[in-house]
Short mmCIF file of C-alpha atoms and ligand atoms in Angstrom, two decimals:
data_model
loop_
_atom_site.label_atom_id
_atom_site.label_comp_id
_atom_site.label_asym_id
_atom_site.label_seq_id
_atom_site.Cartn_x
_atom_site.Cartn_y
_atom_site.Cartn_z
CA MET A 1007 -91.89 -132.32 -190.90
CA ASP A 1008 -96.21 -132.22 -190.58
CA ALA A 1009 -98.69 -134.39 -190.92
CA ILE A 1010 -101.23 -133.18 -193.46
CA ARG A 1011 -104.82 -133.65 -192.35
CA ALA A 1012 -107.78 -133.37 -195.50
CA ASP A 1013 -111.24 -133.44 -193.25
CA SER A 1014 -114.65 -134.22 -195.40
CA ILE A 1015 -113.61 -131.25 -198.14
CA VAL A 1016 -116.05 -130.49 -200.39
CA LYS A 1017 -114.71 -128.35 -204.03
CA LYS A 1018 -117.34 -127.28 -206.32
CA PHE A 1019 -116.67 -125.25 -209.03
CA GLY A 1020 -120.28 -123.86 -210.12
CA GLN A 1021 -122.09 -127.05 -211.20
CA VAL A 1022 -119.32 -129.95 -211.21
CA THR A 1023 -118.44 -131.60 -208.08
CA ALA A 1024 -114.81 -132.11 -208.30
CA LEU A 1025 -114.14 -133.20 -204.08
CA ASP A 1026 -117.18 -135.08 -202.93
CA GLY A 1027 -116.34 -135.06 -199.08
CA VAL A 1028 -112.99 -136.09 -199.16
CA SER A 1029 -110.78 -136.85 -195.87
CA VAL A 1030 -107.43 -137.97 -196.21
CA GLU A 1031 -104.41 -138.01 -193.33
CA VAL A 1032 -101.19 -138.04 -194.46
CA ALA A 1033 -98.34 -139.11 -191.49
CA ALA A 1034 -95.39 -136.77 -190.97
CA GLY A 1035 -92.40 -138.12 -193.60
CA GLU A 1036 -94.56 -140.11 -195.08
CA LEU A 1037 -94.90 -140.60 -199.50
CA PHE A 1038 -98.01 -140.01 -199.98
CA PHE A 1039 -99.53 -140.51 -204.12
CA LEU A 1040 -102.67 -139.03 -204.90
CA LEU A 1041 -104.02 -141.62 -208.28
CA GLY A 1042 -107.05 -141.76 -210.48
CA ALA A 1043 -108.53 -141.20 -213.73
CA SER A 1044 -108.38 -137.48 -215.03
CA GLY A 1045 -111.19 -135.15 -213.79
CA CYS A 1046 -111.27 -137.72 -210.33
CA GLY A 1047 -110.70 -134.80 -208.72
CA LYS A 1048 -106.84 -134.95 -207.30
CA THR A 1049 -105.37 -131.83 -208.21
CA THR A 1050 -108.05 -130.23 -207.08
CA LEU A 1051 -107.41 -131.96 -203.61
CA LEU A 1052 -103.75 -131.20 -204.18
CA ARG A 1053 -104.29 -127.30 -205.08
CA CYS A 1054 -106.70 -127.26 -201.69
CA ILE A 1055 -103.76 -128.74 -199.98
CA ALA A 1056 -100.97 -125.89 -200.86
CA GLY A 1057 -103.43 -123.12 -200.45
CA LEU A 1058 -104.72 -122.63 -204.31
CA GLU A 1059 -108.10 -123.52 -203.90
CA THR A 1060 -110.17 -123.02 -201.21
CA PRO A 1061 -112.51 -126.06 -200.14
CA THR A 1062 -116.02 -125.40 -200.51
CA SER A 1063 -116.23 -126.69 -196.95
CA GLY A 1064 -113.78 -128.54 -194.86
CA HIS A 1065 -110.95 -128.34 -193.13
CA ILE A 1066 -107.36 -128.67 -193.83
CA PHE A 1067 -104.61 -129.04 -191.16
CA PHE A 1068 -101.05 -129.05 -190.46
CA GLY A 1069 -99.87 -130.72 -187.74
CA ASP A 1070 -102.09 -129.50 -185.45
CA ARG A 1071 -103.14 -126.16 -187.11
CA ASP A 1072 -105.75 -125.75 -189.42
CA VAL A 1073 -104.40 -123.83 -192.57
CA THR A 1074 -108.54 -123.94 -194.33
CA GLN A 1075 -108.06 -120.17 -194.41
CA LEU A 1076 -104.25 -119.53 -194.94
CA PRO A 1077 -102.90 -118.27 -198.07
CA PRO A 1078 -99.97 -120.58 -200.25
CA HIS A 1079 -97.03 -119.07 -198.67
CA LYS A 1080 -97.94 -119.13 -194.87
CA ARG A 1081 -97.91 -122.65 -195.27
CA GLU A 1082 -94.82 -123.92 -196.04
CA ALA A 1083 -95.56 -126.73 -198.19
CA ALA A 1084 -93.67 -125.87 -202.05
CA MET A 1085 -95.31 -127.53 -205.10
CA VAL A 1086 -93.49 -128.83 -208.07
CA PHE A 1087 -95.99 -128.79 -211.16
CA GLN A 1088 -95.87 -131.25 -214.67
CA SER A 1089 -94.37 -127.99 -216.85
CA TYR A 1090 -91.39 -126.69 -214.30
CA ALA A 1091 -91.85 -123.34 -214.81
CA LEU A 1092 -88.57 -122.39 -214.85
CA TRP A 1093 -87.08 -118.91 -215.74
CA PRO A 1094 -85.74 -119.37 -219.39
CA HIS A 1095 -83.41 -116.11 -218.83
CA LEU A 1096 -81.96 -116.79 -215.50
CA ASN A 1097 -79.32 -119.51 -214.92
CA VAL A 1098 -79.29 -122.59 -212.04
CA GLU A 1099 -78.46 -120.52 -209.10
CA ARG A 1100 -80.70 -117.29 -209.54
CA ASN A 1101 -83.79 -119.82 -210.25
CA VAL A 1102 -83.55 -121.80 -207.67
CA ALA A 1103 -82.56 -118.76 -205.55
CA PHE A 1104 -85.95 -117.05 -206.78
CA GLY A 1105 -88.07 -116.94 -203.72
CA LEU A 1106 -85.81 -116.58 -201.04
CA GLU A 1107 -84.90 -112.99 -203.35
CA GLU A 1108 -88.35 -112.15 -202.89
CA ARG A 1109 -88.51 -113.14 -199.14
CA LYS A 1110 -85.77 -110.45 -199.55
CA VAL A 1111 -83.34 -113.22 -197.01
CA ASP A 1112 -79.96 -112.05 -196.96
CA LYS A 1113 -77.49 -112.95 -199.78
CA ALA A 1114 -74.46 -115.02 -198.01
CA GLU A 1115 -77.88 -117.42 -196.31
CA ILE A 1116 -79.07 -117.11 -200.08
CA ARG A 1117 -76.19 -118.69 -201.21
CA ARG A 1118 -75.85 -120.66 -198.49
CA ARG A 1119 -79.42 -122.62 -199.21
CA VAL A 1120 -79.16 -122.31 -202.42
CA GLY A 1121 -75.77 -124.44 -202.58
CA GLU A 1122 -78.04 -126.95 -200.33
CA ALA A 1123 -80.63 -127.72 -202.17
CA LEU A 1124 -78.74 -128.45 -205.70
CA GLU A 1125 -76.11 -130.73 -203.21
CA LEU A 1126 -79.91 -132.58 -202.03
CA VAL A 1127 -81.34 -132.73 -205.96
CA HIS A 1128 -77.08 -133.54 -207.42
CA LEU A 1129 -76.69 -131.03 -209.23
CA SER A 1130 -73.83 -128.89 -207.45
CA GLY A 1131 -71.60 -126.58 -209.84
CA MET A 1132 -73.98 -126.19 -212.13
CA GLY A 1133 -75.64 -123.19 -210.91
CA ASP A 1134 -74.09 -120.94 -213.41
CA ARG A 1135 -75.85 -123.25 -216.42
CA GLY A 1136 -78.34 -121.73 -218.38
CA ILE A 1137 -81.69 -123.27 -218.02
CA ASP A 1138 -81.70 -124.32 -221.94
CA GLN A 1139 -78.23 -125.80 -221.46
CA LEU A 1140 -79.89 -129.08 -219.59
CA SER A 1141 -81.83 -131.86 -219.91
CA GLY A 1142 -85.49 -132.41 -219.44
CA GLY A 1143 -84.67 -134.53 -216.40
CA GLN A 1144 -82.07 -131.38 -214.91
CA GLN A 1145 -84.58 -129.21 -215.54
CA GLN A 1146 -86.77 -131.02 -213.59
CA ARG A 1147 -84.41 -131.12 -210.77
CA VAL A 1148 -83.84 -127.25 -210.54
CA ALA A 1149 -87.84 -126.91 -210.17
CA LEU A 1150 -87.05 -129.64 -207.28
CA ALA A 1151 -84.23 -127.60 -205.73
CA ARG A 1152 -86.20 -124.35 -206.35
CA ALA A 1153 -88.99 -125.90 -204.07
CA LEU A 1154 -86.94 -127.16 -201.27
CA VAL A 1155 -84.48 -123.84 -201.15
CA VAL A 1156 -87.84 -122.33 -198.80
CA ARG A 1157 -87.38 -124.84 -196.92
CA PRO A 1158 -90.44 -126.23 -197.05
CA LYS A 1159 -92.28 -129.04 -194.69
CA CYS A 1160 -94.26 -130.67 -197.18
CA LEU A 1161 -93.78 -131.46 -200.82
CA LEU A 1162 -96.51 -131.41 -202.85
CA LEU A 1163 -96.01 -132.82 -206.78
CA ASP A 1164 -97.96 -132.19 -209.44
CA GLU A 1165 -97.59 -134.61 -212.71
CA PRO A 1166 -94.22 -133.91 -211.84
CA LEU A 1167 -92.36 -137.06 -214.67
CA SER A 1168 -95.08 -136.38 -217.59
CA ASN A 1169 -92.64 -134.77 -219.56
CA LEU A 1170 -89.98 -136.93 -219.03
CA ASP A 1171 -89.15 -139.41 -221.78
CA ALA A 1172 -89.60 -143.38 -220.14
CA LYS A 1173 -86.16 -143.76 -218.61
CA LEU A 1174 -85.74 -140.64 -217.19
CA ARG A 1175 -88.88 -141.08 -215.79
CA ILE A 1176 -87.91 -144.07 -214.01
CA GLU A 1177 -84.83 -142.03 -213.09
CA MET A 1178 -86.54 -139.58 -211.44
CA ARG A 1179 -89.26 -142.13 -209.55
CA ARG A 1180 -85.61 -142.92 -207.84
CA GLU A 1181 -84.93 -139.35 -206.94
CA ILE A 1182 -88.40 -138.16 -206.05
CA ARG A 1183 -88.71 -140.67 -202.74
CA ARG A 1184 -84.37 -139.94 -202.28
CA ILE A 1185 -85.39 -136.58 -202.23
CA VAL A 1186 -88.53 -136.53 -199.98
CA LYS A 1187 -86.77 -138.97 -197.72
CA GLU A 1188 -83.64 -137.28 -196.87
CA GLY A 1189 -84.99 -133.89 -197.02
CA GLY A 1190 -87.24 -134.63 -193.94
CA LEU A 1191 -90.37 -133.56 -196.29
CA THR A 1192 -94.04 -134.69 -196.01
CA GLY A 1193 -94.91 -135.30 -199.70
CA VAL A 1194 -97.89 -135.37 -201.57
CA TYR A 1195 -97.62 -136.59 -205.01
CA VAL A 1196 -100.52 -136.64 -208.05
CA THR A 1197 -100.26 -139.06 -210.15
CA HIS A 1198 -102.74 -140.81 -213.27
CA ASP A 1199 -99.70 -143.23 -213.59
CA GLN A 1200 -100.45 -146.62 -211.75
CA GLU A 1201 -96.77 -147.92 -212.22
CA GLU A 1202 -95.24 -144.84 -210.34
CA ALA A 1203 -97.39 -145.00 -207.40
CA LEU A 1204 -97.22 -148.85 -206.80
CA SER A 1205 -93.11 -148.15 -207.35
CA MET A 1206 -92.98 -145.16 -205.22
CA ALA A 1207 -95.65 -144.78 -202.38
CA ASP A 1208 -95.34 -145.23 -198.96
CA ARG A 1209 -99.06 -145.62 -199.06
CA MET A 1210 -102.01 -143.84 -201.97
CA ALA A 1211 -105.69 -142.92 -202.02
CA VAL A 1212 -107.20 -143.70 -205.25
CA LEU A 1213 -110.20 -141.66 -206.41
CA ASN A 1214 -112.68 -141.62 -208.43
CA LYS A 1215 -115.64 -139.93 -209.03
CA GLY A 1216 -114.43 -136.95 -206.64
CA ARG A 1217 -114.76 -139.65 -203.14
CA ILE A 1218 -111.54 -141.77 -202.67
CA GLU A 1219 -112.36 -145.17 -203.49
CA GLN A 1220 -109.59 -147.06 -201.50
CA LEU A 1221 -106.70 -146.32 -199.34
CA GLY A 1222 -103.86 -148.29 -198.08
CA THR A 1223 -100.08 -149.34 -199.05
CA ALA A 1224 -99.22 -150.23 -202.35
CA GLU A 1225 -99.34 -154.13 -201.81
CA ASP A 1226 -102.54 -153.57 -200.18
CA VAL A 1227 -104.54 -152.19 -202.62
CA TYR A 1228 -102.65 -154.62 -205.79
CA ARG A 1229 -103.65 -157.55 -203.79
CA ASN A 1230 -106.76 -156.65 -201.88
CA PRO A 1231 -108.88 -153.98 -204.77
CA HIS A 1232 -112.49 -153.11 -202.85
CA THR A 1233 -114.30 -152.73 -206.16
CA ALA A 1234 -113.56 -154.02 -209.88
CA PHE A 1235 -112.69 -149.86 -210.37
CA VAL A 1236 -109.72 -150.45 -208.48
CA SER A 1237 -109.18 -153.18 -209.55
CA GLY A 1238 -108.55 -152.30 -213.03
CA PHE A 1239 -106.85 -149.38 -212.54
CA ILE A 1240 -104.10 -150.71 -210.17
CA GLY A 1241 -102.74 -152.88 -212.45
CA GLU A 1242 -104.06 -155.28 -214.78
CA THR A 1243 -106.35 -157.91 -214.78
CA ASN A 1244 -109.79 -159.98 -215.72
CA LEU A 1245 -113.06 -159.21 -214.62
CA VAL A 1246 -115.29 -162.35 -214.73
CA LYS A 1247 -119.15 -161.99 -213.36
CA GLY A 1248 -120.71 -164.77 -211.26
CA LYS A 1249 -122.64 -165.16 -208.63
CA ALA A 1250 -122.62 -166.13 -204.83
CA LEU A 1251 -123.20 -169.38 -203.64
CA GLU A 1252 -121.90 -169.35 -200.21
CA VAL A 1253 -120.10 -168.02 -197.53
CA ARG A 1254 -116.98 -169.44 -195.84
CA GLY A 1255 -114.86 -167.16 -193.58
CA GLU A 1256 -113.47 -164.47 -195.80
CA PHE A 1257 -114.55 -166.73 -199.19
CA ALA A 1258 -116.65 -167.06 -201.15
CA MET A 1259 -118.06 -169.67 -203.80
CA ILE A 1260 -118.74 -168.13 -207.01
CA GLU A 1261 -121.14 -169.77 -209.75
CA SER A 1262 -119.57 -168.65 -212.91
CA ALA A 1263 -120.15 -169.60 -216.71
CA ALA A 1264 -117.38 -172.40 -216.21
CA GLY A 1265 -118.59 -173.58 -213.03
CA PRO A 1266 -117.94 -173.22 -208.89
CA LEU A 1267 -114.54 -170.51 -208.79
CA VAL A 1268 -113.89 -169.59 -204.90
CA GLY A 1269 -112.24 -166.64 -204.11
CA ARG A 1270 -111.52 -164.22 -200.95
CA VAL A 1271 -113.30 -161.47 -200.19
CA THR A 1272 -111.29 -158.37 -199.54
CA ARG A 1273 -113.44 -155.54 -198.86
CA PRO A 1274 -113.50 -155.50 -194.94
CA GLU A 1275 -117.31 -153.64 -194.55
CA TRP A 1276 -119.00 -156.03 -197.09
CA VAL A 1277 -120.15 -160.12 -197.18
CA PRO A 1278 -122.12 -161.32 -200.60
CA ALA A 1279 -125.96 -162.51 -200.15
CA ALA A 1280 -126.57 -166.00 -201.31
CA GLY A 1281 -127.99 -165.24 -205.04
CA GLU A 1282 -125.70 -161.82 -205.13
CA GLU A 1283 -124.28 -160.70 -208.54
CA VAL A 1284 -120.04 -159.96 -208.24
CA ILE A 1285 -117.06 -159.63 -209.85
CA LEU A 1286 -114.68 -161.72 -209.43
CA SER A 1287 -110.99 -160.41 -210.25
CA ILE A 1288 -108.14 -162.28 -211.15
CA ARG A 1289 -104.80 -160.97 -211.81
CA PRO A 1290 -103.15 -162.60 -214.86
CA GLU A 1291 -100.07 -163.39 -213.31
CA ALA A 1292 -102.51 -165.02 -210.53
CA TRP A 1293 -103.60 -167.65 -213.35
CA ARG A 1294 -101.63 -170.47 -214.07
CA VAL A 1295 -100.85 -172.50 -216.69
CA ASP A 1296 -101.18 -175.71 -217.08
CA SER A 1297 -100.97 -177.42 -213.66
CA GLN A 1298 -102.70 -180.45 -213.04
CA SER A 1299 -103.70 -179.78 -209.42
CA GLY A 1300 -104.17 -176.39 -208.97
CA GLU A 1301 -107.48 -174.56 -207.63
CA ASN A 1302 -110.49 -172.95 -209.33
CA PRO A 1303 -109.27 -175.07 -212.66
CA ILE A 1304 -110.85 -174.24 -215.97
CA THR A 1305 -109.75 -174.69 -219.69
CA GLY A 1306 -109.26 -172.62 -222.45
CA LYS A 1307 -107.31 -172.09 -225.62
CA ILE A 1308 -104.32 -169.82 -226.01
CA ILE A 1309 -105.71 -167.43 -229.31
CA GLU A 1310 -102.58 -165.47 -228.71
CA ARG A 1311 -99.16 -165.26 -227.38
CA SER A 1312 -96.99 -162.13 -226.90
CA TYR A 1313 -93.24 -163.06 -225.61
CA LEU A 1314 -91.68 -160.60 -223.80
CA GLY A 1315 -88.53 -161.57 -222.50
CA GLN A 1316 -88.54 -162.35 -218.78
CA ARG A 1317 -92.35 -163.38 -219.76
CA ILE A 1318 -95.06 -164.92 -221.72
CA GLN A 1319 -98.67 -163.20 -222.17
CA TYR A 1320 -101.23 -165.15 -223.54
CA LEU A 1321 -104.85 -164.78 -224.53
CA VAL A 1322 -106.79 -167.62 -223.50
CA ASP A 1323 -110.54 -167.78 -224.36
CA THR A 1324 -112.45 -169.35 -221.71
CA PRO A 1325 -115.96 -170.18 -220.78
CA VAL A 1326 -115.74 -166.95 -218.97
CA GLY A 1327 -114.13 -164.69 -221.32
CA ILE A 1328 -111.15 -164.44 -222.65
CA GLN A 1329 -108.89 -163.95 -220.28
CA GLN A 1330 -105.28 -162.64 -219.86
CA VAL A 1331 -102.47 -164.32 -218.72
CA VAL A 1332 -98.96 -164.02 -217.51
CA GLU A 1333 -96.64 -167.11 -217.21
CA LEU A 1334 -93.55 -166.07 -215.51
CA ASN A 1335 -91.49 -169.24 -216.85
CA PRO A 1336 -90.12 -168.27 -220.19
CA HIS A 1337 -89.44 -171.82 -220.88
CA LEU A 1338 -93.51 -172.88 -220.64
CA VAL A 1339 -93.62 -172.37 -224.06
CA ARG A 1340 -97.71 -173.12 -225.65
CA GLU A 1341 -98.88 -172.66 -228.96
CA PRO A 1342 -102.00 -170.60 -229.72
CA GLY A 1343 -104.57 -173.19 -231.00
CA GLU A 1344 -103.45 -175.92 -228.44
CA THR A 1345 -106.64 -177.03 -226.82
CA PRO A 1346 -107.39 -177.57 -224.15
CA LEU A 1347 -105.43 -175.57 -222.46
CA ARG A 1348 -105.93 -175.90 -218.41
CA LEU A 1349 -105.83 -172.84 -216.07
CA THR A 1350 -105.67 -172.37 -212.44
CA ALA A 1351 -106.07 -169.48 -209.33
CA ARG A 1352 -105.64 -169.93 -206.10
CA HIS A 1353 -108.76 -168.92 -204.15
CA SER A 1354 -106.66 -166.69 -202.32
CA ASP A 1355 -105.30 -164.88 -205.22
CA VAL A 1356 -109.03 -164.54 -206.26
CA ALA A 1357 -110.83 -161.22 -205.20
CA VAL A 1358 -114.37 -161.34 -204.99
CA LEU A 1359 -116.00 -157.82 -205.36
CA GLN A 1360 -119.52 -156.11 -205.31
CA ALA A 1361 -120.61 -155.81 -208.69
P1 ATP B 2033 -106.72 -134.24 -214.76
O1 ATP B 2033 -105.63 -135.66 -214.46
O2 ATP B 2033 -107.16 -134.75 -215.88
O3 ATP B 2033 -105.85 -133.00 -214.13
P2 ATP B 2033 -107.45 -134.72 -212.26
O4 ATP B 2033 -107.79 -135.81 -211.66
O5 ATP B 2033 -106.09 -133.45 -212.05
O6 ATP B 2033 -107.43 -134.42 -213.71
P3 ATP B 2033 -109.21 -131.84 -211.46
O7 ATP B 2033 -108.25 -131.00 -212.70
O8 ATP B 2033 -108.96 -131.98 -209.89
O9 ATP B 2033 -109.11 -133.37 -212.29
O10 ATP B 2033 -110.57 -131.07 -211.62
C1 ATP B 2033 -112.28 -132.14 -210.91
C2 ATP B 2033 -112.79 -131.78 -211.58
O11 ATP B 2033 -112.85 -130.52 -211.56
C3 ATP B 2033 -112.99 -131.86 -213.60
O12 ATP B 2033 -114.85 -132.05 -213.61
C4 ATP B 2033 -112.15 -130.56 -213.57
O13 ATP B 2033 -113.36 -130.23 -214.85
C5 ATP B 2033 -113.26 -129.52 -212.25
N1 ATP B 2033 -112.11 -128.18 -212.15
C6 ATP B 2033 -111.65 -128.07 -211.63
N2 ATP B 2033 -110.69 -127.35 -212.00
C7 ATP B 2033 -111.81 -126.35 -212.44
C8 ATP B 2033 -111.93 -125.47 -212.09
N3 ATP B 2033 -110.86 -124.09 -212.06
N4 ATP B 2033 -112.81 -124.63 -213.38
C9 ATP B 2033 -114.30 -125.10 -213.12
N5 ATP B 2033 -114.10 -126.95 -213.22
C10 ATP B 2033 -112.74 -126.49 -212.62
#
């Protein structure tokens, strides 16, 4: 395994700046996610790491090696794509062996390494199956085995699960994480699916318009979003406008349409000035329904209720706009129209963001 470092990467395609000075370090053995909306530059960054694109400026390092000018096959990185790009006329074993045959590895060694790769993806004994005799999930495992058979130090994955149905996708999340960890690989994984990233990543970078907007562990990015974009992209949230009244330590009091609300300033290098417009991000599960003594009390009226089994979701009309509220206690059922409904949210569960 190798650490991967992208240093001030700029990539332009004609007039389009796909990457606008991106720097990121992925530790050896880490499973790192590049996350962002369509067109934010995540695939371009992955392709620069793989050697399929050359940056306009900046450098890519694998460990201490500057690989910026090296062709893909000299980087000891393997890539897995959304379309598995398997050969339909070759069986599983031949598909996996293909890369080694091209590299003129001797036959016995090929057989040993193909066996090893198939075992790692739990497809042992299926080597002579035709590709069309496999399920979507099994085909994805073949694509993974084919990437692993060349014994890469890094595994680069570009939306590898988007062609699978929901249930398989969840199963393969666990599998890919296991394969990266058991294989002792450094993994970089591109997706626009925030749930995939939250459930699998050691750390993630959220990209927006060719720049990294935030970098951190899943929990850190979810709990402490630095911008309204990140808080809306990673998970669901309610955004509430306000004006800063006063800052005390990490907490700020904000004037809102429902009166003063207190939240936590989550961005380390920023403190709102008195009178500055800000945005509050309040997760649906941060609102408590009808707690008598909670912090940040506001009142509202339920306009919609959805029963979701383990939780109930309400839409509540309040002076700060319609709030999405998730009640995790399914026995606390309230009826639409019931008014006034009291909502509270802990100061530490409200993020104060730059407008
Ligand atoms: P998606 O999730 O849709 O794949 P992405 O975040 O991976 O999006 P990129 O594919 O990296 O985005 O594209 C970033 C920007 O660069 C986009 O505006 C895209 O149109 C542009 N771009 C990417 N590749 C090329 C290319 N070969 N030629 C011209 N423009 C390109």
